[in-house]
Coordinates of C-alpha atoms in Angstrom, one line a residue:
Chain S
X1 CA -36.5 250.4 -41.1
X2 CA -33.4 252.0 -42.1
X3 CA -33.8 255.8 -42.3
X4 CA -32.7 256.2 -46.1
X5 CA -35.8 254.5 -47.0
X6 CA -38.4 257.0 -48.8
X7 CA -41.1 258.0 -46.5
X8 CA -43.6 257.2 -49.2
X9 CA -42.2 253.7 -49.4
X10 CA -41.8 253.2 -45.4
X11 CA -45.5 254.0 -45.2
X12 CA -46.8 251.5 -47.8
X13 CA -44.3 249.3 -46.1
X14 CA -45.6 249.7 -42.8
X15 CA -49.5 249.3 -44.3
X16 CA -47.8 246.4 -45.7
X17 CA -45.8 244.8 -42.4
X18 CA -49.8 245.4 -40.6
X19 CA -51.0 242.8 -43.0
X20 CA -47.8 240.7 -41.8
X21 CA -49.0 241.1 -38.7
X22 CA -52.3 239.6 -39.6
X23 CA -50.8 236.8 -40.6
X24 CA -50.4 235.8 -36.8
X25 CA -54.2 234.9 -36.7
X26 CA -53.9 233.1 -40.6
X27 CA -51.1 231.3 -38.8
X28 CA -54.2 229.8 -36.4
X29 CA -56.6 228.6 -39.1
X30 CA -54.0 227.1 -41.7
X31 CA -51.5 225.5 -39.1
X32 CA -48.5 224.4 -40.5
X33 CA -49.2 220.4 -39.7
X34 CA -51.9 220.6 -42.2
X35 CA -50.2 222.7 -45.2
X36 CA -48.3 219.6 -46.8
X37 CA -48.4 215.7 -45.9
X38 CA -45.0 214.1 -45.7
X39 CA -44.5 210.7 -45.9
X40 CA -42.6 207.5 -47.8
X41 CA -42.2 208.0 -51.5
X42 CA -43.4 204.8 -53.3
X43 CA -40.7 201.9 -53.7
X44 CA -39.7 199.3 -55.7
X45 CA -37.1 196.1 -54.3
X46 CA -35.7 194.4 -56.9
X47 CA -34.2 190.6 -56.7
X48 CA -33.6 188.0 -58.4
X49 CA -33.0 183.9 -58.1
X50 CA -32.2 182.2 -61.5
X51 CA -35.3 182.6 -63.4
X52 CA -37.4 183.9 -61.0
X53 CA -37.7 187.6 -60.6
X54 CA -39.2 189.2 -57.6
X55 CA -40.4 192.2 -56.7
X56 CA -41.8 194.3 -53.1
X57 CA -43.7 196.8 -54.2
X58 CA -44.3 199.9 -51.3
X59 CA -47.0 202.2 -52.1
X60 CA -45.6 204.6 -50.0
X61 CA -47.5 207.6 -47.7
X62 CA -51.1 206.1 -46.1
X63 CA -52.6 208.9 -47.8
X64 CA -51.4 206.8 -51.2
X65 CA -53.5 203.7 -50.0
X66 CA -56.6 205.5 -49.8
X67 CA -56.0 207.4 -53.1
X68 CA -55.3 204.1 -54.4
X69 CA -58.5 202.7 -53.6
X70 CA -60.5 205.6 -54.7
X71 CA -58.7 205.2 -58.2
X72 CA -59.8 201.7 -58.0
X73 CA -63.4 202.5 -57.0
X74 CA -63.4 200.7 -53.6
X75 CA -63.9 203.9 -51.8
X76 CA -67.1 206.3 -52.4
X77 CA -66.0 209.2 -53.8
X78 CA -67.1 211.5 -51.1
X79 CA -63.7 210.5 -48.9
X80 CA -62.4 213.3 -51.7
X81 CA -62.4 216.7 -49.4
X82 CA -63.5 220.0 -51.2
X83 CA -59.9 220.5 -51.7
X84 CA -59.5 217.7 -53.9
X85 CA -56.9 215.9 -51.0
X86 CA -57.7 212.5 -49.3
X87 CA -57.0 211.2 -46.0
X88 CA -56.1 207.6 -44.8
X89 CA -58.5 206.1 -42.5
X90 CA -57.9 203.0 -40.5
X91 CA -59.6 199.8 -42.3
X92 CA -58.4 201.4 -46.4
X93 CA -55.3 199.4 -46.5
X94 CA -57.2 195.9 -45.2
X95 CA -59.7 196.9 -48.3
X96 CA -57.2 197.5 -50.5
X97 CA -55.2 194.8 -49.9
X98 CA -58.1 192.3 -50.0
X99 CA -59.4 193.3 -53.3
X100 CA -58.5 191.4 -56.4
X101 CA -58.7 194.4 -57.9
X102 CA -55.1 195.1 -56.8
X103 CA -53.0 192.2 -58.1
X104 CA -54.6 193.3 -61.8
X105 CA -53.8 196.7 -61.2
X106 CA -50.0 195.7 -60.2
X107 CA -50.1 193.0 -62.9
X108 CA -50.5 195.8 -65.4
X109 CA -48.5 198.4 -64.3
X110 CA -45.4 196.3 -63.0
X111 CA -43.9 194.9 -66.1
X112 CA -41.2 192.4 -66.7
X113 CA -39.1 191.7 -69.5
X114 CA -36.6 189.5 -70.9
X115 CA -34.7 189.3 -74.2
X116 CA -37.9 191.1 -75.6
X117 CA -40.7 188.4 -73.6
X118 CA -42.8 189.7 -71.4
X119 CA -42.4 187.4 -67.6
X120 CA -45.8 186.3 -66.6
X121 CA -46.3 187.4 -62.7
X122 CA -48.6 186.8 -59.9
X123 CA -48.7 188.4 -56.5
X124 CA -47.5 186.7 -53.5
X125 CA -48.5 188.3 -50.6
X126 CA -50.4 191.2 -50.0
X127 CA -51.3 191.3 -46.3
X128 CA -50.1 194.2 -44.5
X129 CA -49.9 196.4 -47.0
X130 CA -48.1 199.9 -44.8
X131 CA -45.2 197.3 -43.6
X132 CA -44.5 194.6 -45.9
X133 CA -45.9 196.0 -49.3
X134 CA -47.2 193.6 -51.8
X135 CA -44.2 191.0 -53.0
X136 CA -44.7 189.9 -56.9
X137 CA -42.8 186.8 -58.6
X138 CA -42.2 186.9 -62.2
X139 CA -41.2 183.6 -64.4
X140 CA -38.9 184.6 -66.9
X141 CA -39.0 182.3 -70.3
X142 CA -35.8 180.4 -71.0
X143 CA -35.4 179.0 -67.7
X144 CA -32.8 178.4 -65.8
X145 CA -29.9 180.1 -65.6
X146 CA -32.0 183.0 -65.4
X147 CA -31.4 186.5 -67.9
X148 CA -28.8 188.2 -67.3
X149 CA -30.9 191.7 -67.5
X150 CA -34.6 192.0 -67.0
X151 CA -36.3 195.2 -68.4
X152 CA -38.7 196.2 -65.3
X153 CA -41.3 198.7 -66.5
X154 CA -43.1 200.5 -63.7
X155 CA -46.2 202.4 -64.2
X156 CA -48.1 202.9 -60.9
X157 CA -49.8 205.9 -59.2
X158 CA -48.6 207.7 -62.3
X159 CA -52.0 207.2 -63.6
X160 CA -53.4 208.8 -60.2
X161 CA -51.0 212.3 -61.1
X162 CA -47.9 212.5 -62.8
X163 CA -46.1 213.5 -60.2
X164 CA -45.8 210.2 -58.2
X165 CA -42.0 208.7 -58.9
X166 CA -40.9 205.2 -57.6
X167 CA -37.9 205.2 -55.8
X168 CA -36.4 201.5 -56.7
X169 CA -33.2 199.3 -55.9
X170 CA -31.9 196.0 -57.1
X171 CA -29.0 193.7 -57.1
X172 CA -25.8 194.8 -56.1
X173 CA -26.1 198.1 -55.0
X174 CA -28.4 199.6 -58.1
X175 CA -30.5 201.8 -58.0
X176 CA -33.1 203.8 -60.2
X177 CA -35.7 206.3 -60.0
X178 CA -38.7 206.3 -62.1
X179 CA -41.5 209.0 -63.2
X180 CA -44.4 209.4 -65.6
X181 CA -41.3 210.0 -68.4
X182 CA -39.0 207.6 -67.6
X183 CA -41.2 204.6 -66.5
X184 CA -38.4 201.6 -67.7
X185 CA -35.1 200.7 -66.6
X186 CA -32.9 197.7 -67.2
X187 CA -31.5 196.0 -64.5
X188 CA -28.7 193.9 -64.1
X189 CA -29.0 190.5 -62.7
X190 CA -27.0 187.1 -61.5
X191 CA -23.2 187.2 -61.6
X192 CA -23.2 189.4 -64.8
X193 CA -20.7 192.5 -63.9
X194 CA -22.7 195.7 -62.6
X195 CA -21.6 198.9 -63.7
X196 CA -22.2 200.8 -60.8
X197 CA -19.8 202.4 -58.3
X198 CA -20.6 202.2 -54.9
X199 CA -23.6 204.7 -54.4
X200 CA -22.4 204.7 -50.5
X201 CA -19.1 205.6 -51.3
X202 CA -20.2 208.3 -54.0
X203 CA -22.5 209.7 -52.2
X204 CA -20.1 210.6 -49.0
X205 CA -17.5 212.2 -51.5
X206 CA -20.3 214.2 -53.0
X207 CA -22.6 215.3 -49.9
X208 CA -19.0 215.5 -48.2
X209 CA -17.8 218.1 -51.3
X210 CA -20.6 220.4 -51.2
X211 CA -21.0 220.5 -47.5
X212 CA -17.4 221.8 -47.2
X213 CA -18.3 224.2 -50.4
X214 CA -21.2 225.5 -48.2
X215 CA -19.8 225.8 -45.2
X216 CA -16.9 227.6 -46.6
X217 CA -18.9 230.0 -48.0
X218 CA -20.6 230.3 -45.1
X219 CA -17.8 231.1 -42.9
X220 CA -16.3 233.5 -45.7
X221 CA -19.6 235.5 -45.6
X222 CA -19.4 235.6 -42.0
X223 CA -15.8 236.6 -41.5
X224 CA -16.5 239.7 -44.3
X225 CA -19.3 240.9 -42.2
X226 CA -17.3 240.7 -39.1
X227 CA -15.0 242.3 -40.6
X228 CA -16.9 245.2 -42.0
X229 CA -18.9 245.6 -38.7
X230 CA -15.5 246.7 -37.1
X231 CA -14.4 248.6 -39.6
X232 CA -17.6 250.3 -38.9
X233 CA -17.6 250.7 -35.3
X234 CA -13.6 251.9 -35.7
X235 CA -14.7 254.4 -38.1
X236 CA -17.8 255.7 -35.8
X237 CA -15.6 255.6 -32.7
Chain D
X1 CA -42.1 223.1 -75.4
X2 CA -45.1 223.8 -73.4
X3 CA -43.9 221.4 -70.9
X4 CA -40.5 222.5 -70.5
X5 CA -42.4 225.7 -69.8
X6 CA -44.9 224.7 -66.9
X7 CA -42.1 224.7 -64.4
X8 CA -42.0 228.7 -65.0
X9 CA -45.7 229.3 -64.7
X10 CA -47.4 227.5 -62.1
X11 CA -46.7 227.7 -58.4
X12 CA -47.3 224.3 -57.4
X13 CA -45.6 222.6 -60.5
X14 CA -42.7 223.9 -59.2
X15 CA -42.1 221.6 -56.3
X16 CA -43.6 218.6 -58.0
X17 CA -41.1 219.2 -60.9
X18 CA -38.2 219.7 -58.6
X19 CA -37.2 215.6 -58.8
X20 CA -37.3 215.9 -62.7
X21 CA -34.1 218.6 -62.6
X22 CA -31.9 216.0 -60.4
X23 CA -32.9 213.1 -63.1
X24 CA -32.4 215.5 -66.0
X25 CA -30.7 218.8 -65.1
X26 CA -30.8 220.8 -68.3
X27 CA -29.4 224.3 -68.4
X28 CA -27.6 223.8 -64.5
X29 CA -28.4 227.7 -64.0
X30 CA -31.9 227.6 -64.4
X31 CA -32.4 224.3 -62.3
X32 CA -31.1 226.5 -59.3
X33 CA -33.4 229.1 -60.0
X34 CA -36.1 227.2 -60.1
X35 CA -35.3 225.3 -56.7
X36 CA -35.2 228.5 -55.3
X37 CA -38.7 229.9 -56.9
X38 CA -39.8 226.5 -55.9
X39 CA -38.5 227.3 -52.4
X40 CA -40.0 230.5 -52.2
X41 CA -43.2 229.2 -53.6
X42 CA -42.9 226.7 -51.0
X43 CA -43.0 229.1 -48.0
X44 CA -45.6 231.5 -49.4
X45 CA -47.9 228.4 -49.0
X46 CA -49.8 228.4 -45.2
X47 CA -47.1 227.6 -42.3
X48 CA -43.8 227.3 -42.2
X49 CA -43.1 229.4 -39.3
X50 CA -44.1 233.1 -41.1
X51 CA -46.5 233.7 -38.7
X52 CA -43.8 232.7 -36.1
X53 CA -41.2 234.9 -37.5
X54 CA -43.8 238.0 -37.7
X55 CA -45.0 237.4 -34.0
X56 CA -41.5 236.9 -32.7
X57 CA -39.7 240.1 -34.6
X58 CA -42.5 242.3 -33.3
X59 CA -42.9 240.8 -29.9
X60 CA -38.9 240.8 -28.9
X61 CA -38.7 244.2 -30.8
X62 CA -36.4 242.7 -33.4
X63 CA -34.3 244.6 -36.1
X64 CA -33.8 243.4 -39.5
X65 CA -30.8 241.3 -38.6
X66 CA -32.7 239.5 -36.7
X67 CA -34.7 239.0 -39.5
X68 CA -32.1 238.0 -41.2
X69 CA -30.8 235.9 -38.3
X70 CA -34.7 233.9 -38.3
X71 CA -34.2 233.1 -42.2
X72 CA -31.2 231.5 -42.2
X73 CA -31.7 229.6 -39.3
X74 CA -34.8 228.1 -40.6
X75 CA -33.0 227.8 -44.0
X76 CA -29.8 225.8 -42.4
X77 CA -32.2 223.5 -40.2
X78 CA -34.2 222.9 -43.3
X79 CA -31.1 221.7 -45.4
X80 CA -29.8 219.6 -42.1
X81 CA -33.3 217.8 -42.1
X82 CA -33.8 216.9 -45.6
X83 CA -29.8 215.8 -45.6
X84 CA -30.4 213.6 -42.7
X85 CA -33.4 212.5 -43.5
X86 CA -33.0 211.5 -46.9
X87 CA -29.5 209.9 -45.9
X88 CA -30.9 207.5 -43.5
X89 CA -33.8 206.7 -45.1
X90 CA -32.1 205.5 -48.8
X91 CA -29.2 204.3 -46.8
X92 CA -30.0 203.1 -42.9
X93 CA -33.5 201.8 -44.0
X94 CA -34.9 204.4 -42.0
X95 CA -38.4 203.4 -43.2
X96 CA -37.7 200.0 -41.4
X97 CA -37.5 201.5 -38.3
X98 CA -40.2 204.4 -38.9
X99 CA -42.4 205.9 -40.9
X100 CA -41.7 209.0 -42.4
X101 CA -45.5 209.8 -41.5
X102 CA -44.7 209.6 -38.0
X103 CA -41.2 210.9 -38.2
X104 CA -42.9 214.1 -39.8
X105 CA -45.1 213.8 -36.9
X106 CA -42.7 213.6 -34.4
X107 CA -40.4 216.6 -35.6
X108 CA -43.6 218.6 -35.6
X109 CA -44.4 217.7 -31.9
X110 CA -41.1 218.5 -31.1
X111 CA -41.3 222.2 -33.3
X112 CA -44.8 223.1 -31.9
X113 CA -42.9 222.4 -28.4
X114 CA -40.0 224.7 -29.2
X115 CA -42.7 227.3 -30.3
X116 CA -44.5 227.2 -27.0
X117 CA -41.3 227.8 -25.1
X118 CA -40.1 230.3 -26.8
X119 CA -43.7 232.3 -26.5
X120 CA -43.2 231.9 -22.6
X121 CA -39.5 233.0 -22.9
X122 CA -40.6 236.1 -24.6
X123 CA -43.8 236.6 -22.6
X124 CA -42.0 236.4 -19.5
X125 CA -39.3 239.2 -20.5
X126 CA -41.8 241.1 -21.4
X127 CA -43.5 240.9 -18.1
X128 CA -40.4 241.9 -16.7
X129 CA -40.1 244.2 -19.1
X130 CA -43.3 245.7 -17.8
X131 CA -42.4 245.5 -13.8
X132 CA -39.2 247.1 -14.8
X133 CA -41.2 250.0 -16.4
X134 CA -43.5 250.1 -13.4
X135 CA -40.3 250.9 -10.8
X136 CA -39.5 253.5 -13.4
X137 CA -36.3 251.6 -14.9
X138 CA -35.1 250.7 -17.7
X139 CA -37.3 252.2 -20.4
X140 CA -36.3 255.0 -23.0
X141 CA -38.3 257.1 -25.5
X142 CA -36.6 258.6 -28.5
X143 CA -34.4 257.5 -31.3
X144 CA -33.0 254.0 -31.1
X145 CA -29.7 253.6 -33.0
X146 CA -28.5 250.2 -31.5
X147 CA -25.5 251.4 -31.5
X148 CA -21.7 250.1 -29.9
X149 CA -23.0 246.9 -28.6
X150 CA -22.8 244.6 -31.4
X151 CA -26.2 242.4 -32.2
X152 CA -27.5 241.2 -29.0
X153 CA -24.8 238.4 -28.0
X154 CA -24.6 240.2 -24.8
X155 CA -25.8 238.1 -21.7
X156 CA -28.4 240.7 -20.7
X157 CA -27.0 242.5 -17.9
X158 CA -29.2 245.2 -18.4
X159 CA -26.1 247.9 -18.2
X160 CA -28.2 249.2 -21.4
X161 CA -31.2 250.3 -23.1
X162 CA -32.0 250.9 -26.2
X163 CA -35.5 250.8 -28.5
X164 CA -34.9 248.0 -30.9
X165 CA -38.0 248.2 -33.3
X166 CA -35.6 249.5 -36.1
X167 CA -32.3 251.5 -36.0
X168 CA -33.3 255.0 -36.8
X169 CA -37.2 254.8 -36.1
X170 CA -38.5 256.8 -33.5
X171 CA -40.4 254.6 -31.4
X172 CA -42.3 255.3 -28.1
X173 CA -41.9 251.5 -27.0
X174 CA -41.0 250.1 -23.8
X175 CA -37.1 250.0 -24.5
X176 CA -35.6 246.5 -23.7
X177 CA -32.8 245.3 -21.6
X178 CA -29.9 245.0 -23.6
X179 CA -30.3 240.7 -24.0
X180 CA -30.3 238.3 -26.4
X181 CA -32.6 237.8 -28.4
X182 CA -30.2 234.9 -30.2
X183 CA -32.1 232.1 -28.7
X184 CA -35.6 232.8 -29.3
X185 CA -34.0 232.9 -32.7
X186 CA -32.4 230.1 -33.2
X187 CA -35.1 227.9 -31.8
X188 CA -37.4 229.3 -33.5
X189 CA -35.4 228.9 -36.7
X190 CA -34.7 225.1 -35.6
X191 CA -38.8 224.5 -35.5
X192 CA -39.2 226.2 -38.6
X193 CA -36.7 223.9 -40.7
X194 CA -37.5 220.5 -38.5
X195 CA -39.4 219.2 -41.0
X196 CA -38.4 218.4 -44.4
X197 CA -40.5 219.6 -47.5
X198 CA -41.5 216.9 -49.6
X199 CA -40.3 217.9 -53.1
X200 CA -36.9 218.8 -51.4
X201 CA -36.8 215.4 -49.9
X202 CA -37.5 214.1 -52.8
X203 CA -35.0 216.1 -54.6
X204 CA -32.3 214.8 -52.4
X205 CA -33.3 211.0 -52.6
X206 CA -33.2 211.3 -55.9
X207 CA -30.2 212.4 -55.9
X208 CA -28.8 210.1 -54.2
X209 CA -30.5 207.2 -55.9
X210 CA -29.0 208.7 -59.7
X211 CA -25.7 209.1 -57.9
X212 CA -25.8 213.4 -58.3
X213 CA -26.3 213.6 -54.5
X214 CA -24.1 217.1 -54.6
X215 CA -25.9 218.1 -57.2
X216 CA -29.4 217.5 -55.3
X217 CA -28.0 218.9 -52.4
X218 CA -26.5 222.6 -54.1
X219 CA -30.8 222.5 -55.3
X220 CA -31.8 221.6 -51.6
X221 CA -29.8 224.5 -50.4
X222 CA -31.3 226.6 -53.6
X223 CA -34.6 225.6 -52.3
X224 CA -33.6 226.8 -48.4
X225 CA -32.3 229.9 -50.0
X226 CA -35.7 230.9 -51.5
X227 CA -37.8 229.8 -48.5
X228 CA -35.4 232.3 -46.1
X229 CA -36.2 235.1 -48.8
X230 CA -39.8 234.7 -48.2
X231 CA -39.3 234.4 -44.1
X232 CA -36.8 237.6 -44.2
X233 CA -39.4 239.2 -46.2
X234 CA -41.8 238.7 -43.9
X235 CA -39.4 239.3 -41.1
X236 CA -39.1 242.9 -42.5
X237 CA -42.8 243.9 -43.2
X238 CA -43.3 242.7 -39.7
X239 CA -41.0 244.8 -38.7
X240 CA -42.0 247.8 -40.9
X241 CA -45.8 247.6 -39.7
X242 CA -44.3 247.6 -35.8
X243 CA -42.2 250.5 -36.9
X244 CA -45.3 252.6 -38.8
X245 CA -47.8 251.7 -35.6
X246 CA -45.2 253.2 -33.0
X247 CA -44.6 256.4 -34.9
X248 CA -48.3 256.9 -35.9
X249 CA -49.0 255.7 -32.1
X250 CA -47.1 258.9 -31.2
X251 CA -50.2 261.0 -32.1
X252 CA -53.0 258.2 -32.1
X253 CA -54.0 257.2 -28.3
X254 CA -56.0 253.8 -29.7
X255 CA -52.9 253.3 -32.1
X256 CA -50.4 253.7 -29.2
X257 CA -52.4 251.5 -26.9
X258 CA -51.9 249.1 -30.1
X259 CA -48.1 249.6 -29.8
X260 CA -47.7 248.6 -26.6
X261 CA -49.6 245.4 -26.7
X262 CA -48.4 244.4 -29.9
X263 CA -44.9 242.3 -28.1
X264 CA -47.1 240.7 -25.6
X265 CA -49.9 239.8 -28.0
X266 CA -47.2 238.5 -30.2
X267 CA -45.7 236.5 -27.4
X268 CA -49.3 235.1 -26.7
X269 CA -50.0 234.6 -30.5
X270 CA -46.5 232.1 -30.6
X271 CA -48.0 230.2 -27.3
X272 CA -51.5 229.5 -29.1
X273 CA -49.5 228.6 -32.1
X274 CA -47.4 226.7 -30.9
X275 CA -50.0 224.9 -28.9
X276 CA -52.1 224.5 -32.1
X277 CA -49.0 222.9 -34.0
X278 CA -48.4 220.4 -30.8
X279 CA -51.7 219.1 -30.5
X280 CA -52.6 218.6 -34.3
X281 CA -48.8 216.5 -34.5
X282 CA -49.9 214.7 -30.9
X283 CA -53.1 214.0 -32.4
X284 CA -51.5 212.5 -35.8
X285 CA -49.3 210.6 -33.2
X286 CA -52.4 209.0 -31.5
X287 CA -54.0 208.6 -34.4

């Protein structure tokens, strides 16, 4: 502790850096594996083929599933830990997928639209639901050739907390992120010009940008300390 | 109005909000402040290497740059991860190939691993530490100024000695061979950071998916900025308590026996902690 510190303050300092200390044996009962799951964030793949729109729907995290199925009541409630958190368990995503309560849940919380009419959908496949997801097929009215935009409203997990966002993609490089206040996006469909630029190429010039920013910065900072430090030691010697 | 406010008064809303500034910024200055409360908020939570950083500072007799030094490493590996994380997985497909669950897994087998060696390289040196005190070399007793040899780069060819608890302290500890302590550092900074926080993730895919991906990444590296806060405060109480217990050791027989097995304890405290990270991530693994 650097010596023009207050004693006063050093003290309650040190009192403080003893309860630092302690935090070594905290360290052992709250392990850092435990402190936050990490895992896929819920998706949406958007496609199209004339009038038929389709859609892959990932739930995301395991943990998901089985939150999922308590939401739908295919789970007793005591899988809820005192802490309010749930944890996968081998056999949730088999129930969930198996239950017809899922396709209604999708069916109302994955919405379609085109020119103002809702698409009627119906699930696909649901089998394995960690690796393939659920896939969904929409009819649009009109036929073929197909809209030219579809509306795609998605709702799901949002119910479960607010927090949950769907990351989603579509045709031709688009892409969209939805939340509990932004649950719609229009989406851009068949030969119809896209007015996206390429997210790829964006994304390289901006990551690429601030990168250089930082690590300039960085090196600035760096070469000022140097610097000082020798100033220092000239000075001293 | 209320709920432009919850970002500003709950901890954990915080993170979860942290997406929303990406897909609607708002005042720019405040979005950065709040990635960085929310990266702060984020390491006062259980883990993220605290612990580590306390154990290693007092059991290699760190200084405040070294401190420093722990925070900014875990901050930079932290900003690496989420960036190549969230890169492959919007555009490589990453989830294709694995599962972020396990990924997560993975990087925190590989961190608990680091952990572990870097509890037996500081256990070992201060073993020899120990034996060199025994044969009556190398140790010191008086005011440690850590002066003329720059920050420890040296490659330990114990030409010096000096007491490294803090410069200016009077410490009665076992002075150390001039060596560095760079190393334990760094790789304890790398297992800190391996592993991406979700809302930061998040904030980066995001990002990327919106097409602001310089944007989300100036909050990621707001985010790193308060997390190293946290971990250099930590640093620096850890090294303020090691400080107080080897002056008030000076007087205190119980309080100087304390002293001198605080570095080893440490060292052993990083080893069971380590070990504890690598079997919970092995057992997720098996799982």
């Amino acid at each position: 502790m650097p010596s023009f510190v207050p004693a006063r303050v050093r003290r309650v300092l040190g009192i403080l850096g003893i309860a630092a200390l302690c935090l070594v044996a905290l360290g052992l009962a709250a392990p850092p594996a435990s402190a936050h799951p990490f895992g896929d964030p819920q998706t949406v793949e958007l496609t199209a083929d004339s009038d038929e729109v389709r859609l892959r729907w990932h739930v995301g995290m395991s943990d998901d599933v089985t939150a999922l199925a308590l939401h739908l009541g295919l789970l007793p409630q005591d899988r809820v830990l005192l802490d309010g958190a749930v944890l996968y368990e081998d056999g949730d995503d088999d129930l969930l997928a198996a239950s017809p309560l899922l396709p209604a849940y999708l069916l109302d919380r994955l919405m379609v639209t085109a020119g103002g009419s809702r698409c009627p959908g119906e699930v696909v496949s649901a089998g394995d639901l960690m690796d393939d997801g659920v896939l969904l097929s929409f009819r649009c009215p009109g036929g073929v050739p197909g809209p030219t935009s579809v509306n795609l409203e998605v709702r799901t997990l949002t119910d479960l907390h607010p927090a949950y966002r769907t990351l989603a993609s579509g045709p031709s490089g688009q892409r969209a992120v939805y939340d509990g206040d932004h649950p719609e996006h229009t989406w851009t469909l068949g030969g119809a010009p896209v007015e996206v630029s390429s997210a790829s190429s964006s994304a390289v010039v901006q990551l690429g940008s601030a990168l250089v920013v930082l690590v300039g910065t960085g090196a600035a900072g760096a070469f000022y300390v140097r610097r000082r430090g020798r100033r220092t030691e000239v000075s001293v010697g | 109005m209320m709920s432009s406010l919850l970002p500003l008064v709950s901890l954990t809303s915080w993170g979860e909000r942290l997406p929303d500034l990406v897909t609607a910024p708002g005042f720019v200055p405040l979005a950065f402040v709040i990635a960085f409360a929310a990266g702060a908020a984020h390491a006062v939570a259980p883990g993220h290497g605290k612990s580590l950083a306390a154990a290693y500072l007092v059991g290699s007799e760190g200084r405040v740059r070294d401190a420093a030094w722990m925070a900014g490493s875990v901050a930079a590996m932290h900003t690496i991860s989420v960036l190549v994380v969230a890169v492959a997985w919007t555009f490589l497909s990453l989830s294709d190939v694995l599962r972020l669950d396990d990924l997560t897994a993975g990087l925190r087998l590989v961190a608990g691993l680091l952990v572990i060696a870097t509890g037996l390289w500081l256990l070992r040196r201060r073993l020899r530490a120990a034996a060199g005190e025994g044969h009556g070399h190398g140790h010191g007793h008086g005011h440690g100024h850590g002066h003329g040899h720059g920050d420890g780069d040296g490659d330990g060819d114990g030409h010096g000695v000096r007491t490294l608890a803090a410069p200016g302290a009077v410490s009665t500890a076992v002075a150390v061979p001039i060596s560095s302590r760079r190393p334990g550092i760094v790789l304890l900074g790398i297992s800190g950071g391996l592993a991406p926080s979700p809302a930061a993730f998040l904030v980066l895919v995001s990002g990327l998916y919106v097409g602001r991906a310089g944007f989300a990444l100036a909050l990621v590296v707001a985010f790193g900025a308060g997390l190293a806060l946290v971990l250099f405060t930590v640093g620096l109480l850890a090294l303020a308590g090691s400080s107080w217990l080897s002056r008030a050791a000076e007087s205190r027989r119980a309080l100087h026996l304390a002293s001198r097995m605080a570095p080893a304890l440490a060292a052993v405290s990083l080893i069971a902690l380590g070990g504890v990270i690598t079997a919970l991530a092995a057992r997720t693994l098996l799982a």
